[in-house]
Amino acid sequence: MTLDEFFAPKILIVSGKGGVGKTTVAAALAVLAARGGRKVCIAEVDQKGTLPKLFGGAHPGFTPKEMSPGVWGLKITPEEAMEEYLRVQYHMRRISKVFTSTHFVDYVTTAAPGLKDILVLGKVWYLEEGKAGAAGHRFDTIILDAPAAGHMLTFLSAPMGLSDALRVGPVRKQSDWMIEMLRDPARTRVHLVTLAEEMPVTETIETSEALRTSVGLNEGMVFANAVYTRLFTPTEESRLAKRGELDGELAVAAKAVGVELEEEDIDGLIGYARFLTARRKIQSRHLKKLKAKTEAPVVELPYLFSAGLGLPDIEVLADVIQRGIEETDA
Amino acid sequence: MSILPSIIQEKEVIVCAGSGGVGKTTTAASIALRAAIDGKKAAVLTIDPARRLASSLGLKALSNDPTRVDVKTFEKTGIKVKGELWAAMLDTKTTFDKVVQQYAPTPEQAERIIANRFYRNISGTLSGTQEYMAMEKLYELHADGGYDVIVIDTPPTRNALDFLEAPKRMTDFFESRVLRWFLLPYMKAGGGVMRMANVAATTFLKIVKRIVGTEVLEDTAEFFGNLEGMYEGFKERARAVARLLQSNETTFVIVTSPAEDSVAEATFFATRLNESGLPFGALVVNRVHPQIGDPVELKPRQLAKLESEDGAGRLLAKLIENEQSFRRVVELEEANLKELARKIPSHMWVRVPYLEQEAVDLPGLLAISEQLFH
C-alpha cells in the first residue's frame, strides 16, 4: 500500500485501551502525514495532555493550533463541543452558556448516553467539512485520538446507539450523518493500538471483529506498540541460556579490546540478555494470537528505551509505520 | 521485610488502588492467595473483567457472587492452603438492581425503576456508577459474607479521585436541585401549580426536547419520580461505606508501575488518601526492571571495534548494547520513583520485579505472592 492510499481517507480514528501508547501512535501518524505535505489536525479527547509533551509547547485548546510544521492540535471537550453545536445549529449563544454551566451536559449525556461521543464526532465532522469550528482551516488529514475510558466499542458505536434510541428530531438526523461519515471507507478508517499483552490483545481482537460485523466501520491497521526488537539469533539465545564456555569466550573477546570482564560484569550482560529473551517470548505469544485472530494487517512498533518520549522518537516510529504501510498489500 | 504479612493478619478489607495496566488484579489475587494459605477465609473481588484471573484460579468464570477455588485445584499444584480462597467479579448492573430492590418502598416501584430506560443507561454508562457499586458490593461481602479478609481491586479509572468520591458524586447526582427543577414539568407529581411556577424551566425544556426528543426527558422524569423517598436509604448506605473505608479494619494498598504516568498517579493518590483520612498500608511497585550484576564500562571506540568483529566479539557488542539499553530504563525508573520515596516511607514499600513469566496459573500467582510477602 502506498502512503497516498493509506491517507486517502481524511479521517483516521486511533483507538486503544488506556496506557497502550495511543497518543504516541496518533502523533507518529500525524508526523508521517505531514511529511507528505498534508495539513494535519490531531484531536485529543482525554485531558491528559500527552500531545504537548510529545511536540513541546503549550496545551492546545478547542481551536486548532500549530504544534509542529504542518501538524495542528486541538483538545475536544464535550462541554465546548456542546456549546459550539448549539451556537452553530440553533444560533443560541446565550442559552448555550446555561447548558455548559450547571453540569447540564452531565445530565443530558447520561439521559442519552453516546451524546458525549457524538459531540466529539460532530466536531470531527465540522473539521472535515471545513465549516464553522474549523476556524478557517481546511485539513487534509484529521487524526482523532479516541477516548481511552471504557471499551473501545462504546465510543465507536455511539452514533448507532443514539440513532436507534431517537426516532425523530435533529439529533437523529445528525447522528445519521455521523454514521454515514464513519462507515464510508473513502472518508474514515479506524486504526487500533495495542500492547503485546493479554488484556489489550483480547480487547483489540474483540473490537476488530465487532468493527467488521456489528458496527460496520472500516478497520485500517493494528499497531502493536512497544515490541522488544530481536537482538540475538536462536543459536546465540541457546548459548546464553547454557552459559558454560561462553563466559570465557566473552572475557577473551573483551580483553582483545582492552576491557577486563569480572564475573559480575558477565552476570549483568547475560542476565539482561535472558531478560530480553524471556519478555520477547511472552510478547510473541500474544502477537501470534493477535495476528491469527484479526484480519487487519498488524504493524509492530519497537520498544524505545529512551527517557520519556519526544519528537525524535515520534520520527523513529513514523519511519517504522511508513515501512509497515509500504509492506502491506493494498 | 515486606509489610504485607502483618497487613493480612490485622486487616479485614484490603483495597488495591492505582492506575490501569499496573497489575492491580494480579496483586489483589496474590494477596488473597497468601491469606488463604495462612489459614484465612479470603475473598478477592475484581472490578476489571479480567478473564485470566478466573482461569489462573482454575475456575471457569467469575460471577457477582464469590466462587470457592476448589481444594483439588490446590492439591494438584501442590500448594498447601489452610484456609479458603473465594473469588468474585463485580457485575455493576446486578449490584445496582439489588440496591434498588433493597431501598424501594414496594417491589412494584423497584420493578418500575429497573425497567426504566434512564436507569438502564445510568447503571451502564454514568461515570462513577462502577466505583459506587464496587463499594456497595464490598460492604455487602464484608457484612454478610463471613470472610476474614476481602481483597478488592479498584476500577481502572484514570483519575484516582473518581473512585474516592464516587458514592458522594452519585448521591449528589440523584439529589441535584438543578436537575429536578428542569424536570419538574415532566414529573406527574408536579401538578398544575408547579407547572405554572416553572415557565423558565419549560422554555428551557422546549429547547432540550427539540434536540434530544421527548422520550428521553419523560424517561428521566419517570426515573426521578420513582426514586422519590429512596434518597435517605442511599445516603445512609453511602455513609456506612465511608465509615467502613475509614475504619481500622480497612487498609489501602497503592499499586503502581515505575512508569512516569502511573507514579504520578500513585503520588497523587497517596496525598488524597491522607487528606481524606483513609488508612494507607502499603505501596506495591510492580514491573520494576531488574538490576543485574555490574555495568560493563568501555569507551565508544572499544565498542565500535567489537561491533566490527564476528563470533564472540560481535556477540559481546550486542550484549553490551542490550545491557546499556536496560540500564537506561532502570535509571529512568529509579528517577521516577524518587518523587514517590519523598512521600511514602520506605517501610511501606514492596518492590516486585518484572517476572520472566506471566501469572497464568496458581503457581504463577504463588510466585508473585512470594515476591510480595518476601
Short mmCIF file of C-alpha atoms in Angstrom, two decimals, chain B residues 94-104 119 132-133 136 230 234 237:
data_model
loop_
_atom_site.label_atom_id
_atom_site.label_comp_id
_atom_site.label_asym_id
_atom_site.label_seq_id
_atom_site.Cartn_x
_atom_site.Cartn_y
_atom_site.Cartn_z
CA THR B 94 -26.87 -6.79 39.17
CA THR B 95 -25.46 -5.00 42.20
CA PHE B 96 -27.35 -1.81 41.34
CA ASP B 97 -30.59 -3.78 40.89
CA LYS B 98 -30.10 -5.25 44.35
CA VAL B 99 -29.61 -1.80 45.86
CA VAL B 100 -32.82 -0.58 44.21
CA GLN B 101 -34.75 -3.63 45.43
CA GLN B 102 -33.46 -3.08 48.93
CA TYR B 103 -34.43 0.57 49.18
CA ALA B 104 -37.62 0.76 47.13
CA TYR B 119 -31.94 3.73 34.85
CA TYR B 132 -20.11 3.18 43.68
CA MET B 133 -21.26 -0.39 43.10
CA GLU B 136 -21.58 -1.43 47.69
CA MET B 230 -35.30 6.42 48.50
CA PHE B 234 -28.94 5.63 49.59
CA ARG B 237 -25.63 3.34 52.93
#
